Amino acid sequence: MTLNPRIVDWQGRTAWIVGASTGIGRATASKLHALGARVLVSARSAEGLKAFVDQHPGSEAAAVDATDRTALHQTAAALVARHGRLDLAVYCAGTYAPLRATAFDLDVALRHQQVNYVGALYLLDAVLPQLLAQRGGHLSLVSSVAGFRGLPLSLAYGPTKAALTHLAEVLYLDLHGAGIGVSVIHPGFVDTPLTAGNRFAMPALTTPEVAADEILDGWQRGAFEIHFPKRFTRMLKLMRLLPDGLYFRIVGRTTGR
Ligand SMILES: NC(=O)c1ccc[n+]([C@@H]2O[C@H](COP(=O)([O-])OP(=O)(O)OC[C@H]3O[C@@H](n4cnc5c(N)ncnc54)[C@H](OP(=O)(O)O)[C@@H]3O)[C@@H](O)[C@H]2O)c1
């Protein structure tokens, strides 16, 4: 269903991806660059960003920690000063460490909240004035199927992704009338540094390149929710509908134990 202005032609459009030194963000930035977009990549690792720029002539890098509100503001201001507009802002920064209630670690939980959720609020604060002034552009938040319902080992990660998904829905309601697109991305398992430490079988594991193709396809279709790989995410969407007792029995038996 077409819920957003469709983005069909990337030529000359300005795109900023926060969390683009590796994985899904990097692959998406690479494809946008290939389609003619002016891409700004951000993450903490200056080295990873430099490697991207070296391989993608004309692209730009700004090393920032997404938990640094001032740095995001300055980066957004400099981007708008250089290019005069912002067509796409993507929040893809994320961290994951397994956590259970039986070995609760408050610092780990708060770190997830800062990187996975509060950083997205900082990005909004940095770019919304420009998007509203333009009456256009697109905001995309990379959430996760782990935000659909509670999962084992997901005590720190899952709630931040549920919050991001909810945030995207509210943003859509608020911004659609102003001509600003909003999308939320729900990847299943993707083979990236984030999942490299997982000790359990990851069903329907896919690559960052396939993930990037799905994301670009979603933006082109004007989708609000972009989820993949469908053979996995459709099943999890169905599991959202299960009664609590049945859901807890199935999930408690199958993952991360
Ligand atoms: N892989 C999966 O199976 C999967 C599934 C569902 C959702 N996701 C989500 O997809 C997004 C991308 O993850 P990925 O799988 O591609 O993992 P990844 O390769 O580890 O990418 C994470 C990106 O976030 C950046 N980042 C981390 N902390 C940051 C911070 N404080 N400030 C700025 N940038 C930061 C990392 O760069 P630096 O370390 O250089 O800062 C990196 O560029 C994440 O939001 C993740 O939760 C992934």
Short mmCIF file of C-alpha atoms and ligand atoms in Angstrom, two decimals:
data_model
loop_
_atom_site.label_atom_id
_atom_site.label_comp_id
_atom_site.label_asym_id
_atom_site.label_seq_id
_atom_site.Cartn_x
_atom_site.Cartn_y
_atom_site.Cartn_z
CA MET A 1 0.00 0.00 0.00
CA THR A 2 1.35 3.44 -0.93
CA LEU A 3 1.46 5.41 2.31
CA ASN A 4 4.41 7.69 1.51
CA PRO A 5 5.53 9.75 -1.47
CA ARG A 6 7.35 7.16 -3.62
CA ILE A 7 11.07 7.71 -4.13
CA VAL A 8 11.77 6.49 -7.63
CA ASP A 9 14.70 8.61 -8.79
CA TRP A 10 17.68 9.05 -6.45
CA GLN A 11 19.74 11.16 -8.84
CA GLY A 12 20.99 14.26 -7.00
CA ARG A 13 19.01 13.51 -3.82
CA THR A 14 20.74 14.06 -0.49
CA ALA A 15 20.72 11.10 1.91
CA TRP A 16 22.19 10.89 5.42
CA ILE A 17 22.56 7.50 7.05
CA VAL A 18 23.55 7.30 10.71
CA GLY A 19 25.02 3.85 11.36
CA ALA A 20 26.58 3.32 7.95
CA SER A 21 30.14 2.13 8.62
CA THR A 22 29.18 -1.57 8.40
CA GLY A 23 26.26 -3.90 7.78
CA ILE A 24 22.81 -2.84 6.61
CA GLY A 25 23.51 0.91 6.74
CA ARG A 26 26.70 0.61 4.71
CA ALA A 27 25.07 -1.61 2.07
CA THR A 28 22.12 0.78 1.77
CA ALA A 29 24.43 3.79 1.45
CA SER A 30 26.37 1.97 -1.25
CA LYS A 31 23.23 1.27 -3.30
CA LEU A 32 21.98 4.84 -2.91
CA HIS A 33 25.36 6.08 -4.15
CA ALA A 34 25.18 3.75 -7.15
CA LEU A 35 21.75 5.23 -7.99
CA GLY A 36 23.14 8.76 -8.03
CA ALA A 37 22.32 10.02 -4.55
CA ARG A 38 24.64 12.36 -2.64
CA VAL A 39 25.33 10.19 0.37
CA LEU A 40 26.58 11.25 3.79
CA VAL A 41 27.61 8.32 5.98
CA SER A 42 27.92 8.57 9.75
CA ALA A 43 29.02 6.26 12.55
CA ARG A 44 31.72 6.38 15.23
CA SER A 45 34.44 4.62 13.25
CA ALA A 46 36.27 7.25 11.17
CA GLU A 47 38.29 4.44 9.58
CA GLY A 48 35.22 2.55 8.38
CA LEU A 49 33.72 5.75 7.00
CA LYS A 50 36.93 6.68 5.20
CA ALA A 51 36.98 3.26 3.54
CA PHE A 52 33.40 3.89 2.35
CA VAL A 53 34.26 7.30 0.89
CA ASP A 54 37.36 5.89 -0.82
CA GLN A 55 35.19 3.25 -2.49
CA HIS A 56 32.33 5.63 -3.29
CA PRO A 57 33.70 8.77 -4.95
CA GLY A 58 31.70 11.89 -4.21
CA SER A 59 30.22 10.49 -1.01
CA GLU A 60 30.83 12.27 2.29
CA ALA A 61 31.54 11.11 5.83
CA ALA A 62 30.98 12.62 9.25
CA ALA A 63 32.17 10.60 12.22
CA VAL A 64 29.68 11.03 15.06
CA ASP A 65 28.54 9.17 18.09
CA ALA A 66 24.75 9.05 17.82
CA THR A 67 24.50 9.55 21.56
CA ASP A 68 26.10 12.98 21.12
CA ARG A 69 23.23 15.37 20.56
CA THR A 70 25.42 18.33 19.64
CA ALA A 71 27.42 16.35 17.09
CA LEU A 72 24.22 15.28 15.29
CA HIS A 73 23.00 18.88 15.22
CA GLN A 74 26.27 20.17 13.82
CA THR A 75 26.38 17.43 11.18
CA ALA A 76 22.82 18.17 10.06
CA ALA A 77 23.49 21.91 9.91
CA ALA A 78 26.67 21.43 7.88
CA LEU A 79 24.88 19.08 5.47
CA VAL A 80 22.05 21.53 4.85
CA ALA A 81 24.55 24.38 4.46
CA ARG A 82 26.41 22.37 1.78
CA HIS A 83 23.45 20.96 -0.15
CA GLY A 84 20.50 23.19 0.68
CA ARG A 85 18.17 20.30 1.46
CA LEU A 86 17.84 16.83 2.94
CA ASP A 87 15.85 14.19 1.08
CA LEU A 88 16.42 11.17 3.31
CA ALA A 89 17.55 10.68 6.91
CA VAL A 90 17.98 7.10 8.14
CA TYR A 91 18.59 6.03 11.72
CA CYS A 92 20.40 2.71 11.42
CA ALA A 93 22.78 2.91 14.40
CA GLY A 94 22.25 0.00 16.71
CA THR A 95 23.84 -2.16 19.33
CA TYR A 96 22.92 -5.63 20.55
CA ALA A 97 24.09 -7.66 23.50
CA PRO A 98 22.13 -10.58 24.91
CA LEU A 99 20.61 -9.87 28.33
CA ARG A 100 18.35 -11.84 30.63
CA ALA A 101 16.50 -10.80 33.78
CA THR A 102 18.39 -13.46 35.75
CA ALA A 103 21.68 -11.64 35.04
CA PHE A 104 20.35 -8.10 34.75
CA ASP A 105 22.88 -5.38 33.98
CA LEU A 106 21.48 -1.86 34.18
CA ASP A 107 24.41 -0.33 32.30
CA VAL A 108 23.86 -2.66 29.35
CA ALA A 109 20.14 -1.84 29.28
CA LEU A 110 20.76 1.91 29.44
CA ARG A 111 23.42 1.75 26.73
CA HIS A 112 20.91 0.08 24.39
CA GLN A 113 18.38 2.75 25.21
CA GLN A 114 20.88 5.51 24.41
CA VAL A 115 22.20 4.09 21.14
CA ASN A 116 19.09 2.38 19.75
CA TYR A 117 16.42 4.86 20.82
CA VAL A 118 17.65 8.16 22.26
CA GLY A 119 20.03 8.59 19.31
CA ALA A 120 17.01 8.43 17.00
CA LEU A 121 15.40 11.24 19.00
CA TYR A 122 18.59 13.28 18.60
CA LEU A 123 18.47 12.70 14.84
CA LEU A 124 14.84 13.84 14.75
CA ASP A 125 15.71 16.94 16.72
CA ALA A 126 18.50 17.68 14.24
CA VAL A 127 16.58 17.17 10.99
CA LEU A 128 12.88 17.87 11.63
CA PRO A 129 13.16 21.67 11.32
CA GLN A 130 14.70 21.29 7.86
CA LEU A 131 12.20 18.65 6.69
CA LEU A 132 9.28 20.75 7.92
CA ALA A 133 10.67 23.87 6.24
CA GLN A 134 11.07 21.96 2.97
CA ARG A 135 7.65 20.29 3.35
CA GLY A 136 9.28 17.15 2.00
CA GLY A 137 11.90 14.48 2.48
CA HIS A 138 11.79 11.10 4.16
CA LEU A 139 12.65 9.76 7.61
CA SER A 140 13.39 6.08 8.07
CA LEU A 141 14.01 4.25 11.35
CA VAL A 142 15.67 0.85 11.40
CA SER A 143 13.82 -1.12 14.07
CA SER A 144 13.67 -4.94 14.24
CA VAL A 145 11.27 -7.85 14.38
CA ALA A 146 12.68 -8.17 17.92
CA GLY A 147 10.42 -5.24 18.77
CA PHE A 148 7.22 -7.11 17.83
CA ARG A 149 6.94 -9.15 21.05
CA GLY A 150 9.18 -10.27 23.92
CA LEU A 151 11.99 -12.65 22.96
CA PRO A 152 14.54 -14.52 25.08
CA LEU A 153 17.91 -12.73 25.52
CA SER A 154 16.29 -9.51 24.32
CA LEU A 155 15.83 -7.69 27.60
CA ALA A 156 18.05 -4.75 26.60
CA TYR A 157 17.50 -4.76 22.83
CA GLY A 158 13.83 -5.66 22.27
CA PRO A 159 12.21 -2.79 24.21
CA THR A 160 14.31 -0.21 22.32
CA LYS A 161 13.10 -1.61 19.00
CA ALA A 162 9.47 -1.68 20.15
CA ALA A 163 9.90 1.98 21.07
CA LEU A 164 11.38 2.83 17.66
CA THR A 165 8.48 1.17 15.85
CA HIS A 166 5.98 3.06 17.98
CA LEU A 167 7.90 6.29 17.38
CA ALA A 168 7.73 5.75 13.62
CA GLU A 169 3.95 5.27 13.75
CA VAL A 170 3.43 8.50 15.66
CA LEU A 171 5.82 10.34 13.35
CA TYR A 172 3.85 9.09 10.36
CA LEU A 173 0.60 10.45 11.81
CA ASP A 174 2.21 13.82 12.54
CA LEU A 175 4.24 14.27 9.36
CA HIS A 176 2.24 12.70 6.56
CA GLY A 177 0.11 15.83 6.13
CA ALA A 178 3.26 17.92 5.81
CA GLY A 179 4.42 15.89 2.80
CA ILE A 180 7.19 14.12 4.76
CA GLY A 181 7.57 10.37 4.29
CA VAL A 182 8.14 8.14 7.32
CA SER A 183 9.06 4.47 7.22
CA VAL A 184 10.04 1.81 9.72
CA ILE A 185 12.29 -1.08 8.80
CA HIS A 186 11.85 -4.49 10.41
CA PRO A 187 14.72 -6.76 9.39
CA GLY A 188 14.81 -10.41 10.36
CA PHE A 189 18.29 -11.88 10.77
CA VAL A 190 21.00 -10.22 8.65
CA ASP A 191 24.62 -11.37 8.59
CA THR A 192 26.46 -8.34 10.02
CA PRO A 193 28.88 -7.61 12.90
CA LEU A 194 25.78 -7.13 15.08
CA THR A 195 24.71 -10.78 14.75
CA ALA A 196 28.21 -12.29 14.40
CA GLY A 197 28.28 -13.25 18.08
CA ASN A 198 24.92 -15.07 18.10
CA ARG A 199 25.33 -18.63 19.34
CA PHE A 200 21.93 -19.83 18.15
CA ALA A 201 20.71 -20.79 14.68
CA MET A 202 19.39 -17.70 12.88
CA PRO A 203 16.45 -18.70 10.66
CA ALA A 204 16.32 -17.21 7.13
CA LEU A 205 19.61 -15.35 7.67
CA THR A 206 20.15 -12.93 4.79
CA THR A 207 22.90 -10.56 3.59
CA PRO A 208 23.23 -6.78 4.03
CA GLU A 209 23.00 -6.42 0.23
CA VAL A 210 19.64 -8.21 0.09
CA ALA A 211 18.50 -6.12 3.05
CA ALA A 212 19.50 -2.93 1.20
CA ASP A 213 17.58 -4.04 -1.92
CA GLU A 214 14.47 -4.62 0.21
CA ILE A 215 14.83 -1.21 1.84
CA LEU A 216 15.22 0.61 -1.48
CA ASP A 217 12.28 -1.32 -2.87
CA GLY A 218 10.19 -0.26 0.13
CA TRP A 219 11.07 3.40 -0.32
CA GLN A 220 10.26 3.11 -4.01
CA ARG A 221 6.87 1.54 -3.27
CA GLY A 222 6.05 4.25 -0.75
CA ALA A 223 5.70 1.65 2.01
CA PHE A 224 5.45 2.60 5.67
CA GLU A 225 6.66 -0.74 6.99
CA ILE A 226 9.52 -2.50 5.22
CA HIS A 227 10.14 -6.04 6.46
CA PHE A 228 12.31 -8.89 5.22
CA PRO A 229 13.00 -11.69 4.58
CA LYS A 230 9.27 -12.26 4.18
CA ARG A 231 9.40 -16.02 4.82
CA PHE A 232 10.55 -15.19 8.36
CA THR A 233 8.92 -11.84 9.08
CA ARG A 234 5.44 -12.98 7.97
CA MET A 235 5.61 -15.80 10.51
CA LEU A 236 6.60 -13.37 13.27
CA LYS A 237 3.78 -11.05 12.28
CA LEU A 238 1.35 -13.95 12.67
CA MET A 239 2.85 -14.73 16.06
CA ARG A 240 1.91 -11.21 17.15
CA LEU A 241 -1.69 -12.38 17.00
CA LEU A 242 -1.27 -15.43 19.26
CA PRO A 243 -2.73 -15.41 22.76
CA ASP A 244 -0.04 -14.70 25.38
CA GLY A 245 0.06 -18.22 26.88
CA LEU A 246 0.54 -19.91 23.51
CA TYR A 247 3.12 -17.31 22.40
CA PHE A 248 5.21 -17.72 25.57
CA ARG A 249 5.12 -21.53 25.27
CA ILE A 250 6.28 -21.52 21.64
CA VAL A 251 8.98 -18.85 21.96
CA GLY A 252 10.28 -20.11 25.30
CA ARG A 253 10.88 -23.51 23.70
CA THR A 254 12.51 -22.39 20.47
CA THR A 255 15.02 -19.57 20.82
CA GLY A 256 18.11 -18.67 22.75
CA ARG A 257 17.77 -21.25 25.54
N1 LIG B 1 21.65 -7.73 11.66
C1 LIG B 1 20.42 -8.07 12.01
O1 LIG B 1 20.06 -9.26 12.00
C2 LIG B 1 19.43 -7.01 12.37
C3 LIG B 1 18.11 -7.41 12.57
C4 LIG B 1 17.17 -6.46 12.91
C5 LIG B 1 17.53 -5.14 13.05
N2 LIG B 1 18.83 -4.79 12.86
C6 LIG B 1 19.17 -3.37 13.05
O2 LIG B 1 19.81 -2.89 11.90
C7 LIG B 1 20.64 -1.78 12.25
C8 LIG B 1 22.00 -1.97 11.61
O3 LIG B 1 22.58 -3.11 12.22
P1 LIG B 1 23.56 -4.09 11.44
O4 LIG B 1 23.00 -5.44 11.60
O5 LIG B 1 23.85 -3.58 10.11
O6 LIG B 1 24.82 -4.05 12.42
P2 LIG B 1 26.23 -3.36 12.31
O7 LIG B 1 26.93 -3.79 11.07
O8 LIG B 1 26.87 -3.60 13.62
O9 LIG B 1 25.87 -1.80 12.13
C9 LIG B 1 25.61 -0.96 13.20
C10 LIG B 1 26.00 0.43 12.77
O10 LIG B 1 25.68 1.32 13.84
C11 LIG B 1 26.84 2.09 14.13
N3 LIG B 1 26.82 2.48 15.52
C12 LIG B 1 26.79 1.71 16.62
N4 LIG B 1 26.80 2.46 17.71
C13 LIG B 1 26.83 3.75 17.31
C14 LIG B 1 26.85 4.99 17.96
N5 LIG B 1 26.87 5.09 19.30
N6 LIG B 1 26.89 6.12 17.21
C15 LIG B 1 26.89 6.06 15.85
N7 LIG B 1 26.87 4.91 15.19
C16 LIG B 1 26.84 3.77 15.91
C17 LIG B 1 28.01 1.17 13.80
O11 LIG B 1 29.20 1.87 13.53
P3 LIG B 1 30.32 2.24 14.62
O12 LIG B 1 30.51 1.04 15.47
O13 LIG B 1 31.48 2.61 13.76
O14 LIG B 1 29.79 3.41 15.37
C18 LIG B 1 27.49 0.55 12.51
O15 LIG B 1 27.71 1.44 11.44
C19 LIG B 1 20.66 -1.74 13.78
O16 LIG B 1 19.76 -0.75 14.24
C20 LIG B 1 20.15 -3.10 14.17
O17 LIG B 1 19.52 -3.10 15.43
C21 LIG B 1 19.79 -5.68 12.52
#
